[in-house]
JSON list of C-alpha atoms in Angstrom, two decimals:
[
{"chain": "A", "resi": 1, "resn": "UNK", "atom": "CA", "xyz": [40.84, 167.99, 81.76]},
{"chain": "A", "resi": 2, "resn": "UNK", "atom": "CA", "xyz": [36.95, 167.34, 81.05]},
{"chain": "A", "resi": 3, "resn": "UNK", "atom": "CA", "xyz": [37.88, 166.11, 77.39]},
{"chain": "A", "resi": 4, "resn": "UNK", "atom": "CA", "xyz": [40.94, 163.95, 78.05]},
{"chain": "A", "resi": 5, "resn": "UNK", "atom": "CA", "xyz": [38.91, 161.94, 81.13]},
{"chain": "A", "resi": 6, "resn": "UNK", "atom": "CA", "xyz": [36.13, 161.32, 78.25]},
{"chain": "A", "resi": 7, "resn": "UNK", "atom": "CA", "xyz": [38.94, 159.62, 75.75]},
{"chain": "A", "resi": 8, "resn": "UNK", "atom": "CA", "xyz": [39.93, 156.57, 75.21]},
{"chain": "A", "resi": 9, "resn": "UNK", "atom": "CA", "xyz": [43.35, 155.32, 76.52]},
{"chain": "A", "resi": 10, "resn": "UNK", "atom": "CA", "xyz": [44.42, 153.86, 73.50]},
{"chain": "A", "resi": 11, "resn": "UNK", "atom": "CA", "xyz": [43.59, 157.36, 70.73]},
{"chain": "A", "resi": 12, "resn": "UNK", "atom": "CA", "xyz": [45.37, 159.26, 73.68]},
{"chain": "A", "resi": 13, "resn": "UNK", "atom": "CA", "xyz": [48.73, 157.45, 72.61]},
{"chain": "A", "resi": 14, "resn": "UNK", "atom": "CA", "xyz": [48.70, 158.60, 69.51]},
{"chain": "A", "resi": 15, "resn": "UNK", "atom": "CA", "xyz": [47.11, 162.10, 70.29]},
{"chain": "A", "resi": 16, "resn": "UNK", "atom": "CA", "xyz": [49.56, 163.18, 73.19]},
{"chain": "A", "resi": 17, "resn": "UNK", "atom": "CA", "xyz": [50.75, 165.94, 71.22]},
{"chain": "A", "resi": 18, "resn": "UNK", "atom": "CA", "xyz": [47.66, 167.95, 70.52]},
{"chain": "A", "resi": 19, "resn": "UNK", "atom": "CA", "xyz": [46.00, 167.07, 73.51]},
{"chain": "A", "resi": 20, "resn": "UNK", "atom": "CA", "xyz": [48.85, 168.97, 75.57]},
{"chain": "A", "resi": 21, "resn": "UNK", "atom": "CA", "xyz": [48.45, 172.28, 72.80]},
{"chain": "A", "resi": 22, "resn": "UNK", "atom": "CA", "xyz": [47.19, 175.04, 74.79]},
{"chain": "A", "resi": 23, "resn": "UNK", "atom": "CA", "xyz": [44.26, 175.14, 72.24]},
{"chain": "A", "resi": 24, "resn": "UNK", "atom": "CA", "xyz": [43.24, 172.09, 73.57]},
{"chain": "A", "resi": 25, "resn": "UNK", "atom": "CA", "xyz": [42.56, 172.97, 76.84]},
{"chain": "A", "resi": 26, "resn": "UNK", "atom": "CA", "xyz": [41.11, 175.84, 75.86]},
{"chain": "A", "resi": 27, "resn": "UNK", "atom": "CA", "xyz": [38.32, 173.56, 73.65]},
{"chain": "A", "resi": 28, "resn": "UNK", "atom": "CA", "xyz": [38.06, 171.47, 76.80]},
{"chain": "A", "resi": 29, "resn": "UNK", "atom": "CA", "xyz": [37.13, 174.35, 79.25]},
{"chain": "A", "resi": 30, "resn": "UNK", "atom": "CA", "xyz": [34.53, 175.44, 76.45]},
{"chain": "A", "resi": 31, "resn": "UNK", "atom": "CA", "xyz": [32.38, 172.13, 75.98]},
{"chain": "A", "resi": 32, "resn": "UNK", "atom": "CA", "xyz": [32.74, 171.34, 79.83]},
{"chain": "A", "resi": 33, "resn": "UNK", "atom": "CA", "xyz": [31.49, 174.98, 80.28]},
{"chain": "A", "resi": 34, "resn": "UNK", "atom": "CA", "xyz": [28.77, 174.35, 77.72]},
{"chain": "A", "resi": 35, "resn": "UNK", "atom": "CA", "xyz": [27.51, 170.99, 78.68]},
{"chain": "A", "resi": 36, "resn": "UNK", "atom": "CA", "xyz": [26.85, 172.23, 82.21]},
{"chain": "A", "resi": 37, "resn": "UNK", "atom": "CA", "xyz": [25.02, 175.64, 81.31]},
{"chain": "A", "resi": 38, "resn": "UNK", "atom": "CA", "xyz": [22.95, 174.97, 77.62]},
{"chain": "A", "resi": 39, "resn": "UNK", "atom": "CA", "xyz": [21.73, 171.14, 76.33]},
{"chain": "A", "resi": 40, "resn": "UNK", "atom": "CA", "xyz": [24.29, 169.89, 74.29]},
{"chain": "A", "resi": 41, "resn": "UNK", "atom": "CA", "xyz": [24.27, 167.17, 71.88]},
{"chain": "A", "resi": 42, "resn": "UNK", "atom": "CA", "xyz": [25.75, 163.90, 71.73]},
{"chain": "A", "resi": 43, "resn": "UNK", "atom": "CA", "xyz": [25.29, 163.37, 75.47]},
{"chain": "A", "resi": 44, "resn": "UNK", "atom": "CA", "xyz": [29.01, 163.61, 77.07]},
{"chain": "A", "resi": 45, "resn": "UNK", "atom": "CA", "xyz": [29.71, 160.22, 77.44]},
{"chain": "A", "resi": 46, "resn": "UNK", "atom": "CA", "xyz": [28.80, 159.83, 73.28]},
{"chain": "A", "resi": 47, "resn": "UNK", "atom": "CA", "xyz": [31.25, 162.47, 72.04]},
{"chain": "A", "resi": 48, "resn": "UNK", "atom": "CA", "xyz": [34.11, 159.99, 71.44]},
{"chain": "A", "resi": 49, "resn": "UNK", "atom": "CA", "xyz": [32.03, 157.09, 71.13]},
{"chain": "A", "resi": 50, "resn": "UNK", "atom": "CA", "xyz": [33.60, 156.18, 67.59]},
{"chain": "A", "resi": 51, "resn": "UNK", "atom": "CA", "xyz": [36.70, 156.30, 68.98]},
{"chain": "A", "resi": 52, "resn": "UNK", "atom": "CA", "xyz": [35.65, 153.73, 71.66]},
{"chain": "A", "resi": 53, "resn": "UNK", "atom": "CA", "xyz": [34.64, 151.50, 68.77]},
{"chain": "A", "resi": 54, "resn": "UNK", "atom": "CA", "xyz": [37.30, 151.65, 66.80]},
{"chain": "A", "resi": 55, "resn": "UNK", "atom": "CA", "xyz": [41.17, 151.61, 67.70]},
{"chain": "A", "resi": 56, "resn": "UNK", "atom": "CA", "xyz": [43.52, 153.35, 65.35]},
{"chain": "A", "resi": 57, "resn": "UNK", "atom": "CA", "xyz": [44.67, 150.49, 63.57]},
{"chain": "A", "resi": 58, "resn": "UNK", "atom": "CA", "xyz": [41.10, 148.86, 62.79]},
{"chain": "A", "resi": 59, "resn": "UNK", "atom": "CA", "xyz": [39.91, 151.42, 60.66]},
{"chain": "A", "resi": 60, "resn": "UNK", "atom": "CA", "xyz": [39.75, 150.66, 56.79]},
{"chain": "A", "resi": 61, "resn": "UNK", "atom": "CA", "xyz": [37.18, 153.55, 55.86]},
{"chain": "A", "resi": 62, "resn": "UNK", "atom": "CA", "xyz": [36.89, 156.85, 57.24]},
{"chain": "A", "resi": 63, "resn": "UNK", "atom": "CA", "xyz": [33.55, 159.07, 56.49]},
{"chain": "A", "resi": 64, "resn": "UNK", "atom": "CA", "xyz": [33.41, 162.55, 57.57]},
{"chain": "A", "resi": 65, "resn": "UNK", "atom": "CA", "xyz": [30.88, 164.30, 58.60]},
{"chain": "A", "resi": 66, "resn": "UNK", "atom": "CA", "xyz": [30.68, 168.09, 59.62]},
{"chain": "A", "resi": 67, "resn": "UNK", "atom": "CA", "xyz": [29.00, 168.49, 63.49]},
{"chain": "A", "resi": 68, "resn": "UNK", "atom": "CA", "xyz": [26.57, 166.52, 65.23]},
{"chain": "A", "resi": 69, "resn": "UNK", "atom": "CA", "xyz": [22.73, 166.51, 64.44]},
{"chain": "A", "resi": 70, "resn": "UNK", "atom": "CA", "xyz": [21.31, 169.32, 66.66]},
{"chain": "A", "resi": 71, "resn": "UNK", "atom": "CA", "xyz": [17.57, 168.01, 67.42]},
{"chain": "A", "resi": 72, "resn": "UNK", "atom": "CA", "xyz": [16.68, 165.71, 70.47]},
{"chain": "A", "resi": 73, "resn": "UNK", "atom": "CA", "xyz": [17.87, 161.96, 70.38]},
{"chain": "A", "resi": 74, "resn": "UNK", "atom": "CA", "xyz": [19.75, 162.28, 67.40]},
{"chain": "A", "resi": 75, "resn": "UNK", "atom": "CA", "xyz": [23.40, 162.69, 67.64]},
{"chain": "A", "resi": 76, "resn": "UNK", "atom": "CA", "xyz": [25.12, 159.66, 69.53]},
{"chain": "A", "resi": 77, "resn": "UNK", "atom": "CA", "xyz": [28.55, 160.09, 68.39]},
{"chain": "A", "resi": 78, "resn": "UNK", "atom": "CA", "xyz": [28.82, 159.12, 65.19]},
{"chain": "A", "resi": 79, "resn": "UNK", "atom": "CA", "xyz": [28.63, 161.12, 61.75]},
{"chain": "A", "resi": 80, "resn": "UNK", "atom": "CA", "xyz": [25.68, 160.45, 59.63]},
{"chain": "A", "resi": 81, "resn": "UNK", "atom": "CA", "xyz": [23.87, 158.11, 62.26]},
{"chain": "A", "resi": 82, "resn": "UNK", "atom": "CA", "xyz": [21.01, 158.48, 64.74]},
{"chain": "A", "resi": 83, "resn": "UNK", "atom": "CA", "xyz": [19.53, 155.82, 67.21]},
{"chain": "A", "resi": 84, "resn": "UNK", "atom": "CA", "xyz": [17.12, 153.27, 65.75]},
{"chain": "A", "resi": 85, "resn": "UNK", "atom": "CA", "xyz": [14.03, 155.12, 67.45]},
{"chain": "A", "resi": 86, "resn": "UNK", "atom": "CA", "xyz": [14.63, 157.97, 65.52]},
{"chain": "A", "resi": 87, "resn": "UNK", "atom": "CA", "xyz": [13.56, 159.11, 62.01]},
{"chain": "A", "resi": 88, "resn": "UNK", "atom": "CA", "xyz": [15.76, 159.05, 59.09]},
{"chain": "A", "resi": 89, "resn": "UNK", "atom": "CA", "xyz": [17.15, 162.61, 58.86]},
{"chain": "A", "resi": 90, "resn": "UNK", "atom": "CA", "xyz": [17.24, 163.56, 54.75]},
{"chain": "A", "resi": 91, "resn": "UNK", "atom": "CA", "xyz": [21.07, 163.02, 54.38]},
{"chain": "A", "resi": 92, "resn": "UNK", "atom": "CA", "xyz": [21.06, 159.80, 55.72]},
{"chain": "A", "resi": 93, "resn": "UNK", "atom": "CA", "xyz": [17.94, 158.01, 53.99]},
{"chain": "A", "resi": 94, "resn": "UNK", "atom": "CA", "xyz": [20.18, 159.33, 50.98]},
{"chain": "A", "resi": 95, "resn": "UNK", "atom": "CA", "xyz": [23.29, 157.59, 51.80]},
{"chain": "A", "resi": 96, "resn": "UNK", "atom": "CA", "xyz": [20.96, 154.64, 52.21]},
{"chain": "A", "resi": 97, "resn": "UNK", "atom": "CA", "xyz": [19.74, 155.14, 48.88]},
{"chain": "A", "resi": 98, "resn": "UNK", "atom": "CA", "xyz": [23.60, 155.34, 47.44]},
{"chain": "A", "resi": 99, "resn": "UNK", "atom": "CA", "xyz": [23.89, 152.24, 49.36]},
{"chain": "A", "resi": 100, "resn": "UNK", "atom": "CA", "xyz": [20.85, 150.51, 48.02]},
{"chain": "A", "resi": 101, "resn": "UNK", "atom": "CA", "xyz": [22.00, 151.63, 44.41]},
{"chain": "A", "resi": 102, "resn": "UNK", "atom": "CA", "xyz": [25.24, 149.20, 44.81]},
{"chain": "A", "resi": 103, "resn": "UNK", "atom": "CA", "xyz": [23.62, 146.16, 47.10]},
{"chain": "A", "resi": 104, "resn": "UNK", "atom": "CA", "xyz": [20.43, 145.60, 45.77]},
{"chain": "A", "resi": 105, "resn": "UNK", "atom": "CA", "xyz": [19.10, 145.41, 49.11]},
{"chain": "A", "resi": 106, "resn": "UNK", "atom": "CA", "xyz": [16.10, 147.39, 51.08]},
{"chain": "A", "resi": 107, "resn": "UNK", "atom": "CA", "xyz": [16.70, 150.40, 52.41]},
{"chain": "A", "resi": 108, "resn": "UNK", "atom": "CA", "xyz": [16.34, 149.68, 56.88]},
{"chain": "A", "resi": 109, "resn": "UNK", "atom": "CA", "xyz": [14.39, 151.43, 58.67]},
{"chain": "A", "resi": 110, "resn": "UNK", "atom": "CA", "xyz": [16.72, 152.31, 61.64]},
{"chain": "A", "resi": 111, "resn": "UNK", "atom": "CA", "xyz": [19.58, 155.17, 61.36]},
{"chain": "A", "resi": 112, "resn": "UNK", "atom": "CA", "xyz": [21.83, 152.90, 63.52]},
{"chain": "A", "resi": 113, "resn": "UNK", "atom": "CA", "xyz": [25.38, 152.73, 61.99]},
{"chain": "A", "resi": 114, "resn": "UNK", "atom": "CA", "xyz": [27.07, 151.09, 64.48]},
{"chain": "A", "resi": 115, "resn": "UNK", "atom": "CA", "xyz": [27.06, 148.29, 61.97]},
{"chain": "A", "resi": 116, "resn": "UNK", "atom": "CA", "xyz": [29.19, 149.65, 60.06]},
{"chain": "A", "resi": 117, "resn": "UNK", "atom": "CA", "xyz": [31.53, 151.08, 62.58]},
{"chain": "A", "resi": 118, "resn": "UNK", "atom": "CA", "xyz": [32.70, 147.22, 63.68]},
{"chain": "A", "resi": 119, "resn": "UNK", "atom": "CA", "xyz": [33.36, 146.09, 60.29]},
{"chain": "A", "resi": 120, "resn": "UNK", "atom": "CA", "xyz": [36.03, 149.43, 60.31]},
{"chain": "A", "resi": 121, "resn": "UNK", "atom": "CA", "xyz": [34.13, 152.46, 58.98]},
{"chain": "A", "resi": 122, "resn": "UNK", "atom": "CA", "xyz": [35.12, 155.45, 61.09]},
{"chain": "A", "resi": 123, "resn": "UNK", "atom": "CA", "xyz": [32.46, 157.57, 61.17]},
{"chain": "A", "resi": 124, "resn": "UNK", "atom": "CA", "xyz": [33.91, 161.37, 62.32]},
{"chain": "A", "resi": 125, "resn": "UNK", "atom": "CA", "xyz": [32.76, 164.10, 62.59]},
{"chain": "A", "resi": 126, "resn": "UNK", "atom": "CA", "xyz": [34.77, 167.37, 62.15]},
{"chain": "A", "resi": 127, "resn": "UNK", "atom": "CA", "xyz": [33.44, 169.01, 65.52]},
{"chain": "A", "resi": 128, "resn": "UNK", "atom": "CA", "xyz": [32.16, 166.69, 67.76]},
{"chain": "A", "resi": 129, "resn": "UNK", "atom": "CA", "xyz": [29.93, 168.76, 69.77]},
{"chain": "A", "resi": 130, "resn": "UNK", "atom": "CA", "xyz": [26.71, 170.89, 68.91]},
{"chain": "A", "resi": 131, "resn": "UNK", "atom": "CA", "xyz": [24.25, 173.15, 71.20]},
{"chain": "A", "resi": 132, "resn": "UNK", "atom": "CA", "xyz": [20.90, 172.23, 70.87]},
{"chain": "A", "resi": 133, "resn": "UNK", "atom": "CA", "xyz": [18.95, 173.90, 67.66]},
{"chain": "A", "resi": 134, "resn": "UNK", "atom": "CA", "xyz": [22.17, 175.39, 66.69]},
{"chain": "A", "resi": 135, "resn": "UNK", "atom": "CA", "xyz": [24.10, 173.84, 64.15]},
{"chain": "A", "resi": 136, "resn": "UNK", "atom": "CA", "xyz": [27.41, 174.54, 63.60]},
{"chain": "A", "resi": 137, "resn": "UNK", "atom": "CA", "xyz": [27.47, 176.25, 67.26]},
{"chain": "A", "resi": 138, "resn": "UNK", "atom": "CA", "xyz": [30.86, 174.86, 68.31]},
{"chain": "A", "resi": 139, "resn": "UNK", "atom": "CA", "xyz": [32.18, 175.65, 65.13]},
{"chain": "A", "resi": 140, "resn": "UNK", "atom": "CA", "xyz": [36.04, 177.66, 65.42]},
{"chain": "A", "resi": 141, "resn": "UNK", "atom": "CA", "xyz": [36.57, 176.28, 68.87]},
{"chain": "A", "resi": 142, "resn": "UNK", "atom": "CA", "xyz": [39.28, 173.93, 68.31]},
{"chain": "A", "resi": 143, "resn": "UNK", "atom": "CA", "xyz": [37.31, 171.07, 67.31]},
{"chain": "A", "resi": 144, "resn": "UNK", "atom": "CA", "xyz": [38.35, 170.80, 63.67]},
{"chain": "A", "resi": 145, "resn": "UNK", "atom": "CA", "xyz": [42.22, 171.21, 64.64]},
{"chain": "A", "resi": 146, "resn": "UNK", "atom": "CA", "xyz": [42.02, 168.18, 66.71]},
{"chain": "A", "resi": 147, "resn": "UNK", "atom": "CA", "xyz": [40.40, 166.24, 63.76]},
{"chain": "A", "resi": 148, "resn": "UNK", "atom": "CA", "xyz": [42.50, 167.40, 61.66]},
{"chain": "A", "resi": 149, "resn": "UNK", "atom": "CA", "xyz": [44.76, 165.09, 63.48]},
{"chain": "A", "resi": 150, "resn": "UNK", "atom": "CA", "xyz": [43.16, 162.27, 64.10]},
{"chain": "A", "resi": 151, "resn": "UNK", "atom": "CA", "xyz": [43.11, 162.70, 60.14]},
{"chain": "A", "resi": 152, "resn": "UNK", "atom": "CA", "xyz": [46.67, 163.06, 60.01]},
{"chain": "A", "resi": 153, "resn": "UNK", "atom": "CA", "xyz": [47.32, 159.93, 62.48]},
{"chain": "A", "resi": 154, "resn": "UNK", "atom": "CA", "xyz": [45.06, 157.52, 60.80]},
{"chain": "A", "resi": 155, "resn": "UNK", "atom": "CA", "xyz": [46.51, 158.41, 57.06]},
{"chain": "A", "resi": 156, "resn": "UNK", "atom": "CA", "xyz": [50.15, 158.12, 59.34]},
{"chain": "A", "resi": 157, "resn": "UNK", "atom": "CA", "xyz": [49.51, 154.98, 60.59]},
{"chain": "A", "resi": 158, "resn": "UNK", "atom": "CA", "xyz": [47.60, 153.00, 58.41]},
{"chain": "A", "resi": 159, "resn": "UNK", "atom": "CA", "xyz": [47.89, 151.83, 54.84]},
{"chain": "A", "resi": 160, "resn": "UNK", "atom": "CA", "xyz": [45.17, 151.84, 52.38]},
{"chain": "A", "resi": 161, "resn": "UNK", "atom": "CA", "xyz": [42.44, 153.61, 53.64]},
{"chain": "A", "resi": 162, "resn": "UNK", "atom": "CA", "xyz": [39.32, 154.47, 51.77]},
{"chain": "A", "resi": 163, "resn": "UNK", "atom": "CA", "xyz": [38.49, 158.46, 52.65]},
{"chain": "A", "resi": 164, "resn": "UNK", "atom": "CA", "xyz": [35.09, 159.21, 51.38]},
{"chain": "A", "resi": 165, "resn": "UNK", "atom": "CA", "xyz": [35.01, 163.26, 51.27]},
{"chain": "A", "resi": 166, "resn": "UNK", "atom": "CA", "xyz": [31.15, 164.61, 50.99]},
{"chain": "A", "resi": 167, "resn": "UNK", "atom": "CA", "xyz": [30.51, 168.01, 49.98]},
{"chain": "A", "resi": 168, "resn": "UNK", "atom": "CA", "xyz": [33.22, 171.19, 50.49]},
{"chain": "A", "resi": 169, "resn": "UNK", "atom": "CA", "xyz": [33.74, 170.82, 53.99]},
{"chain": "A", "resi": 170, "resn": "UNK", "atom": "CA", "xyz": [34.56, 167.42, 54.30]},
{"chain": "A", "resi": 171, "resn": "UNK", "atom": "CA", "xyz": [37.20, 167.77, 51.33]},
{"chain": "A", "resi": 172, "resn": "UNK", "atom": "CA", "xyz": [39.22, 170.47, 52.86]},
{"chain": "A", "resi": 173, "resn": "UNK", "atom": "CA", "xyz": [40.28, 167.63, 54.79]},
{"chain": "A", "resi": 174, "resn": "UNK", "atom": "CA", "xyz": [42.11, 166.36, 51.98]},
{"chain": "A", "resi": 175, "resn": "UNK", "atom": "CA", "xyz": [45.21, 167.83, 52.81]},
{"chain": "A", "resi": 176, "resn": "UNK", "atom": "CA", "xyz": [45.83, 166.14, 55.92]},
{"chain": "A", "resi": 177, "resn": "UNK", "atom": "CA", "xyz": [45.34, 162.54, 54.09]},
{"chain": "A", "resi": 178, "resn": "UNK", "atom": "CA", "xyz": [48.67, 161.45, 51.99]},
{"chain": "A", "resi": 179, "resn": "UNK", "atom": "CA", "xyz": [46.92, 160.33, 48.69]},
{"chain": "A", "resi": 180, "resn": "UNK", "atom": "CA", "xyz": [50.12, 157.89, 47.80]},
{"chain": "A", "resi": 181, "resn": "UNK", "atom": "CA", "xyz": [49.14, 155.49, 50.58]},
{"chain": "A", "resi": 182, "resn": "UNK", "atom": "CA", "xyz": [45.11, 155.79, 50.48]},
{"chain": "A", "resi": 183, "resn": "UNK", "atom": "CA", "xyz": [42.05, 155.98, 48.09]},
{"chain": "A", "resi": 184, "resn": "UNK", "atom": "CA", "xyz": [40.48, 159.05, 48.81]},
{"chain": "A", "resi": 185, "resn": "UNK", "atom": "CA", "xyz": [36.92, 159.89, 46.90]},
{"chain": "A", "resi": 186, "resn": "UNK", "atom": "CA", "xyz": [35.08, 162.71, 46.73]},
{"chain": "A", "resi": 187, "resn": "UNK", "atom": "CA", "xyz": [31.18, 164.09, 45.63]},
{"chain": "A", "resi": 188, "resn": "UNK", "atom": "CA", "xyz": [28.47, 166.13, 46.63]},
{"chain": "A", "resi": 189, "resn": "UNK", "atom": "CA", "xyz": [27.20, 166.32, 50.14]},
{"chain": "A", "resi": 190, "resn": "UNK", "atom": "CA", "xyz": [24.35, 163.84, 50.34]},
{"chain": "A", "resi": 191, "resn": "UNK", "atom": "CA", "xyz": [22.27, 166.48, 51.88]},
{"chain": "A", "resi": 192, "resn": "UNK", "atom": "CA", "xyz": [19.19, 166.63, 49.90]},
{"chain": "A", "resi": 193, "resn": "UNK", "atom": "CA", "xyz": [20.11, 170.63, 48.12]},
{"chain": "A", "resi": 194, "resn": "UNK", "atom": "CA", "xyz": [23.21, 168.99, 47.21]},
{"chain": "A", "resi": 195, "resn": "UNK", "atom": "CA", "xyz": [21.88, 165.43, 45.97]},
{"chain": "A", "resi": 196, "resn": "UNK", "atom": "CA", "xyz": [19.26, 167.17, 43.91]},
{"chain": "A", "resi": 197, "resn": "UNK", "atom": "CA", "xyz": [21.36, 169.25, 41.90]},
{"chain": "A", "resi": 198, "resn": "UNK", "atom": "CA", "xyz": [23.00, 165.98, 40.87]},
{"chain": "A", "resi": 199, "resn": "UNK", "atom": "CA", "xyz": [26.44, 165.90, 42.77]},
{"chain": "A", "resi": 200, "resn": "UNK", "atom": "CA", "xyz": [25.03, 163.12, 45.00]},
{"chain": "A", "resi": 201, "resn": "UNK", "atom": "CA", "xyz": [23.49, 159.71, 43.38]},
{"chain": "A", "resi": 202, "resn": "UNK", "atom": "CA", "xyz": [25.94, 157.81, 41.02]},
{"chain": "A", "resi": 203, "resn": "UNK", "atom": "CA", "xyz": [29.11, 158.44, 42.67]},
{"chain": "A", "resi": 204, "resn": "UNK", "atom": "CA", "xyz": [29.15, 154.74, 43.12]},
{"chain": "A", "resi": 205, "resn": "UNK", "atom": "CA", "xyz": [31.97, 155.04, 46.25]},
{"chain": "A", "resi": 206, "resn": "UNK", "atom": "CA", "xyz": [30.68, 152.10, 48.37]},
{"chain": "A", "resi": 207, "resn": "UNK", "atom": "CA", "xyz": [31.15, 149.87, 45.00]},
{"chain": "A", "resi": 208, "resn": "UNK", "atom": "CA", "xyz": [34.59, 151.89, 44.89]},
{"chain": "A", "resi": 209, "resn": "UNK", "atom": "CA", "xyz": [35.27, 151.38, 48.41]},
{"chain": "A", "resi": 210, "resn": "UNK", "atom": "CA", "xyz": [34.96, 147.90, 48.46]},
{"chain": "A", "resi": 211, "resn": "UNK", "atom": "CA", "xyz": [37.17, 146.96, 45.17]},
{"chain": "A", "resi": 212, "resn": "UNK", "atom": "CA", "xyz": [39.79, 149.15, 46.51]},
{"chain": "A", "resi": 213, "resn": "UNK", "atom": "CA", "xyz": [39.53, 146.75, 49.46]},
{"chain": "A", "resi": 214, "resn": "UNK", "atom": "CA", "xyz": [39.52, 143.71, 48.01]},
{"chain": "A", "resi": 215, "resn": "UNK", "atom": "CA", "xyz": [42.29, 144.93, 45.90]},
{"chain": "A", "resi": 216, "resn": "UNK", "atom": "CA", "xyz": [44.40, 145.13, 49.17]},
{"chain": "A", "resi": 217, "resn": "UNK", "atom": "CA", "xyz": [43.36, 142.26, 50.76]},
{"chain": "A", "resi": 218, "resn": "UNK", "atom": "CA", "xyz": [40.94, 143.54, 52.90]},
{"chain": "A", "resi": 219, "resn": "UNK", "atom": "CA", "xyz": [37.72, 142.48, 53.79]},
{"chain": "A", "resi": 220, "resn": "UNK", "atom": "CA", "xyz": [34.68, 144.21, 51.94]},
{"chain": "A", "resi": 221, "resn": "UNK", "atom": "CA", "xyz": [32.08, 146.36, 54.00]},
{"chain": "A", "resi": 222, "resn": "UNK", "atom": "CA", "xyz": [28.42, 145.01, 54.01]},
{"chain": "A", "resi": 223, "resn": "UNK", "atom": "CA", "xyz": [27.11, 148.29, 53.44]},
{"chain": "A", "resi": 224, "resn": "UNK", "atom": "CA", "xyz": [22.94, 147.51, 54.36]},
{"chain": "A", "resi": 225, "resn": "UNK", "atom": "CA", "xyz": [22.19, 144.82, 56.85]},
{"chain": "A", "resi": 226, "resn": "UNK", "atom": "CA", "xyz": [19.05, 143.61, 57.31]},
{"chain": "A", "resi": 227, "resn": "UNK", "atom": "CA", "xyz": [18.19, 146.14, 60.33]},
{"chain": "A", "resi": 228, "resn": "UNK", "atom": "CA", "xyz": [14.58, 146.68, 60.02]}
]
């Protein structure tokens, strides 16, 4: 199956069930169909790539994002972040600003989150595959069902978790995150119609996020390194 050859060994443990759901293989036939007839974004070796980085038990934050940025050289498998040659798409210079807010430090220059994602921020998105100028293209195809349980594993299997939640979509995830054993916060999408009506700047959830780890004994996140 095209999607279960491109996963990692260790997320397949703990996602045997859905993987074998007959909606599963139908997802798999869909993107293996569409990567070989349109241009699909993140390249096919990139659509798990945060689950490469990260095995279940490493994660301490988890940041959802809806489906992959659609435009060349953008998408590379993990929400919110694009390759350091590329520009800073609008969301993410405003997650940078957030981020600035609570550091002090300069906003970098480079999209690259990968940073973040080996200190334990799991950056998913909801459908991890897009069609080229289409957002939101491999929407209804299964994608958000198997999220919805890597959700459901991480909140299983770990303890105190920070869940940040942007905007309406990302906090219909809610329900698949226990909030007894994790910190889940919410706000606006930082998309800039969203930040500019003011449900954006001041949510103050990377201060949050890291006294909610420190709290539990767990190391804080260096939000902005010095990538310029």
């Amino acid at each position: 199956m095209f999607l279960k050859q491109l996963m990692p060994i260790h997320w397949q443990v703990y996602l045997a069930e859905v993987i074998n759901e007959p909606f599963f293989k139908e997802l798999s036939a869909f993107v293996e169909n569409a990567y070989q007839n349109e241009t699909c974004y993140p390249l096919k070796e990139n659509i798990f790539k945060i689950f490469d980085l990260l095995k279940l038990n490493e994660i301490k934050v988890v940041i959802i994002g809806q489906d992959p940025y659609h435009g060349p050289g953008q998408a590379h498998g993990l929400s919110f972040s694009v390759p350091s040659d590329i520009k800073l798409p609008p969301s993410l210079l405003n997650i940078y600003k957030e981020m600035s807010k609570s550091s002090g430090q300069m906003i970098p220059y480079s999209g690259d989150l990968h940073y973040l994602a080996i200190q334990g921020v799991f950056l998913l998105n909801a459908i991890l595959t897009v069609e080229e100028g289409k957002p939101g293209s491999h929407q209804n195809k299964g994608w958000e069902i198997f999220t919805n349980e890597v959700i459901s594993q991480i909140s299983t299997q770990n303890d105190q978790v920070v869940f940040l939640l942007w905007g309406n979509f990302a906090q219909k995830k809610s329900k698949w995150i226990d909030a007894k054993r994790h910190l889940i916060l919410t706000a606006g999408h930082p998309s800039p119609m969203s930040a500019n009506q003011g449900k954006w700047f001041g949510n103050n959830h990377f201060e949050l996020t890291n006294a909610y780890l420190i709290k539990h004994k767990k190391n804080p996140i260096k939000w902005l390194m010095d990538i310029f």
